[in-house]
Amino acid sequence: MNRAKTWKGEMQKVRSIMLECGLDEDLKWGKPCFSFEGKNVAILQPFKAHCSLMFFKGALLEDKHGLLRSQGENTQSALRLEFTSESQVKKTVLKAYVTQAIAVEQAGLSVDFKAKRELELPEELTKILKKDRKLAKAFEALTPGRRRGYVMHFAGAKQSQTRTARIEKCIPKILAGLGMNDR
């Protein structure tokens, strides 16, 4: 099933409004991405149940219409508008969100990624890092996003045994300075 075809009318309507707002359009990650002065503002994404316009710094937007939705429980910055019909794409409402998003970029604002500063390590990881200084040093040398990715993966296991097994399996990648999805 081609999701882009499913939401063709909705996506076309959103795209035309985005371009009216003076944004540049490019294809990034295989999807229409809109930028202002070289900074990514929003991306159009087709899903099974809806298509969405995801604002990269949506957390900084005032949601006057109560329409912004979270990308997921681990998302700190991105928020999206969801559409299931062309009639839901309201030009004035969409332009209001886009105008705010452009103002955020013009002001040079950035999202305070609390989770990068306040990373809570699972007990199993803390014990392993205390025992293995080389691993601890390698883990600390990872980018905040890579550390967060590992912690989310490890902490996602319900049982301590599974968390420990996940950690042990990832040790070679951590020592190599790689993130969860790096090859």
CSV table of C-alpha atoms in Angstrom, one decimal:
chain,number,residue,atom,x,y,z
A,1,MET,CA,0.0,0.0,0.0
A,2,ASN,CA,1.4,3.4,-1.0
A,3,ARG,CA,0.5,5.7,1.9
A,4,ALA,CA,1.4,8.8,-0.1
A,5,LYS,CA,-1.3,7.8,-2.6
A,6,THR,CA,-3.8,7.2,0.2
A,7,TRP,CA,-3.4,10.8,1.4
A,8,LYS,CA,-2.6,12.4,-1.9
A,9,GLY,CA,-5.3,15.1,-1.7
A,10,GLU,CA,-4.5,16.0,1.9
A,11,MET,CA,-0.8,16.1,1.3
A,12,GLN,CA,-1.2,18.3,-1.8
A,13,LYS,CA,-3.4,20.8,0.0
A,14,VAL,CA,-0.9,21.0,2.9
A,15,ARG,CA,2.1,21.4,0.5
A,16,SER,CA,0.4,24.2,-1.4
A,17,ILE,CA,-0.2,26.1,1.9
A,18,MET,CA,3.3,25.5,3.1
A,19,LEU,CA,4.7,27.0,-0.2
A,20,GLU,CA,2.3,30.0,0.1
A,21,CYS,CA,4.0,30.7,3.5
A,22,GLY,CA,7.3,31.2,1.8
A,23,LEU,CA,9.0,27.9,2.8
A,24,ASP,CA,11.4,26.0,0.6
A,25,GLU,CA,10.5,22.4,-0.2
A,26,ASP,CA,13.0,19.6,-0.5
A,27,LEU,CA,12.7,15.8,-0.3
A,28,LYS,CA,14.4,14.6,2.9
A,29,TRP,CA,14.1,11.1,4.3
A,30,GLY,CA,11.9,10.4,1.3
A,31,LYS,CA,9.2,12.9,2.4
A,32,PRO,CA,8.4,16.5,1.5
A,33,CYS,CA,10.4,18.7,4.0
A,34,PHE,CA,9.9,22.4,4.4
A,35,SER,CA,12.6,24.8,5.5
A,36,PHE,CA,13.1,28.5,6.3
A,37,GLU,CA,16.5,29.9,5.5
A,38,GLY,CA,18.1,26.5,5.5
A,39,LYS,CA,16.5,25.3,8.8
A,40,ASN,CA,14.1,22.4,8.8
A,41,VAL,CA,10.6,23.6,10.0
A,42,ALA,CA,8.3,20.8,9.1
A,43,ILE,CA,7.9,17.5,7.3
A,44,LEU,CA,4.9,15.9,5.7
A,45,GLN,CA,4.5,12.3,6.7
A,46,PRO,CA,1.9,9.7,5.4
A,47,PHE,CA,0.9,7.0,7.9
A,48,LYS,CA,-1.8,4.3,7.7
A,49,ALA,CA,-4.4,6.1,9.8
A,50,HIS,CA,-3.6,9.7,8.8
A,51,CYS,CA,-1.1,12.0,7.2
A,52,SER,CA,0.7,14.5,9.4
A,53,LEU,CA,2.7,17.7,9.3
A,54,MET,CA,5.4,17.3,11.9
A,55,PHE,CA,7.0,20.5,13.2
A,56,PHE,CA,10.6,19.8,14.3
A,57,LYS,CA,10.4,22.4,17.1
A,58,GLY,CA,6.7,21.9,17.8
A,59,ALA,CA,7.3,22.0,21.6
A,60,LEU,CA,8.0,25.7,21.2
A,61,LEU,CA,4.7,26.4,19.4
A,62,GLU,CA,1.6,27.7,21.2
A,63,ASP,CA,-1.2,25.3,20.5
A,64,LYS,CA,-4.0,27.8,20.4
A,65,HIS,CA,-6.3,25.3,18.5
A,66,GLY,CA,-5.4,22.2,20.6
A,67,LEU,CA,-4.4,20.3,17.5
A,68,LEU,CA,-0.8,19.4,18.0
A,69,ARG,CA,0.0,15.8,18.9
A,70,SER,CA,3.1,14.1,20.2
A,71,GLN,CA,5.1,11.8,17.9
A,72,GLY,CA,5.5,9.4,20.8
A,73,GLU,CA,6.3,9.0,24.5
A,74,ASN,CA,10.1,9.6,24.0
A,75,THR,CA,9.7,12.6,21.7
A,76,GLN,CA,10.8,15.9,23.3
A,77,SER,CA,10.7,18.4,20.5
A,78,ALA,CA,8.5,17.3,17.6
A,79,LEU,CA,4.8,17.8,17.5
A,80,ARG,CA,2.4,17.2,14.6
A,81,LEU,CA,-0.9,18.1,13.1
A,82,GLU,CA,-2.8,15.0,11.9
A,83,PHE,CA,-5.2,14.9,8.9
A,84,THR,CA,-7.6,12.2,7.8
A,85,SER,CA,-9.5,14.3,5.3
A,86,GLU,CA,-9.0,17.3,3.0
A,87,SER,CA,-11.6,19.2,4.9
A,88,GLN,CA,-9.5,19.0,8.1
A,89,VAL,CA,-6.7,21.0,6.3
A,90,LYS,CA,-7.8,24.5,7.3
A,91,LYS,CA,-5.7,27.2,5.6
A,92,THR,CA,-5.9,29.9,8.3
A,93,VAL,CA,-5.2,27.4,11.1
A,94,LEU,CA,-2.3,25.8,9.3
A,95,LYS,CA,-0.8,29.2,8.4
A,96,ALA,CA,-1.0,30.2,12.0
A,97,TYR,CA,1.1,27.2,13.1
A,98,VAL,CA,3.5,27.8,10.2
A,99,THR,CA,3.9,31.5,11.0
A,100,GLN,CA,4.8,30.5,14.6
A,101,ALA,CA,7.3,27.9,13.4
A,102,ILE,CA,9.0,30.4,11.2
A,103,ALA,CA,9.1,32.9,14.1
A,104,VAL,CA,10.8,30.3,16.2
A,105,GLU,CA,13.5,29.9,13.5
A,106,GLN,CA,13.9,33.6,13.1
A,107,ALA,CA,14.4,34.0,16.8
A,108,GLY,CA,17.0,31.2,16.9
A,109,LEU,CA,15.1,29.4,19.6
A,110,SER,CA,16.0,25.8,20.4
A,111,VAL,CA,14.3,23.1,22.5
A,112,ASP,CA,15.8,22.3,25.9
A,113,PHE,CA,16.4,18.6,25.7
A,114,LYS,CA,15.8,17.7,29.4
A,115,ALA,CA,16.4,14.0,28.8
A,116,LYS,CA,19.9,14.6,27.5
A,117,ARG,CA,20.8,16.2,30.9
A,118,GLU,CA,18.7,14.0,33.1
A,119,LEU,CA,19.5,10.6,31.8
A,120,GLU,CA,18.5,8.0,34.3
A,121,LEU,CA,20.6,4.8,33.8
A,122,PRO,CA,19.1,1.4,34.6
A,123,GLU,CA,20.7,-0.2,37.7
A,124,GLU,CA,22.2,-3.0,35.6
A,125,LEU,CA,24.0,-0.6,33.4
A,126,THR,CA,25.3,1.4,36.3
A,127,LYS,CA,26.7,-1.9,37.9
A,128,ILE,CA,28.4,-2.9,34.6
A,129,LEU,CA,29.9,0.5,34.0
A,130,LYS,CA,31.3,0.6,37.6
A,131,LYS,CA,33.0,-2.8,36.9
A,132,ASP,CA,34.4,-1.9,33.4
A,133,ARG,CA,36.1,1.5,33.3
A,134,LYS,CA,36.9,1.1,29.6
A,135,LEU,CA,33.3,0.6,28.8
A,136,ALA,CA,32.3,3.5,31.1
A,137,LYS,CA,34.7,5.8,29.3
A,138,ALA,CA,33.4,4.7,25.9
A,139,PHE,CA,29.8,5.2,27.0
A,140,GLU,CA,30.5,8.7,28.3
A,141,ALA,CA,32.2,9.5,25.0
A,142,LEU,CA,29.0,8.8,23.0
A,143,THR,CA,26.9,11.7,21.9
A,144,PRO,CA,23.9,12.4,24.2
A,145,GLY,CA,21.5,11.1,21.6
A,146,ARG,CA,23.4,7.8,21.3
A,147,ARG,CA,23.6,7.4,25.1
A,148,ARG,CA,19.8,8.1,25.3
A,149,GLY,CA,19.1,5.5,22.6
A,150,TYR,CA,21.0,2.8,24.5
A,151,VAL,CA,19.3,3.7,27.8
A,152,MET,CA,15.9,3.6,26.2
A,153,HIS,CA,16.7,0.2,24.7
A,154,PHE,CA,18.0,-1.2,28.0
A,155,ALA,CA,15.3,0.3,30.2
A,156,GLY,CA,12.6,-0.9,27.8
A,157,ALA,CA,13.1,-4.5,29.0
A,158,LYS,CA,10.8,-5.5,31.9
A,159,GLN,CA,13.1,-8.0,33.5
A,160,SER,CA,16.5,-7.4,34.9
A,161,GLN,CA,17.9,-10.5,33.1
A,162,THR,CA,16.8,-9.1,29.8
A,163,ARG,CA,18.2,-5.6,30.5
A,164,THR,CA,21.6,-7.2,31.4
A,165,ALA,CA,21.5,-9.4,28.2
A,166,ARG,CA,20.7,-6.3,26.1
A,167,ILE,CA,23.6,-4.4,27.7
A,168,GLU,CA,26.1,-7.2,27.1
A,169,LYS,CA,25.0,-7.6,23.5
A,170,CYS,CA,25.6,-3.8,22.9
A,171,ILE,CA,29.1,-3.6,24.6
A,172,PRO,CA,31.0,-4.1,21.3
A,173,LYS,CA,29.1,-1.3,19.6
A,174,ILE,CA,29.5,1.0,22.6
A,175,LEU,CA,33.3,0.3,22.7
A,176,ALA,CA,33.4,1.1,18.9
A,177,GLY,CA,31.7,4.5,19.6
A,178,LEU,CA,28.6,3.5,17.7
A,179,GLY,CA,24.9,4.1,18.5
A,180,MET,CA,22.1,1.6,18.6
A,181,ASN,CA,21.4,1.9,14.8
A,182,ASP,CA,24.9,2.6,13.5
A,183,ARG,CA,26.6,0.0,11.4
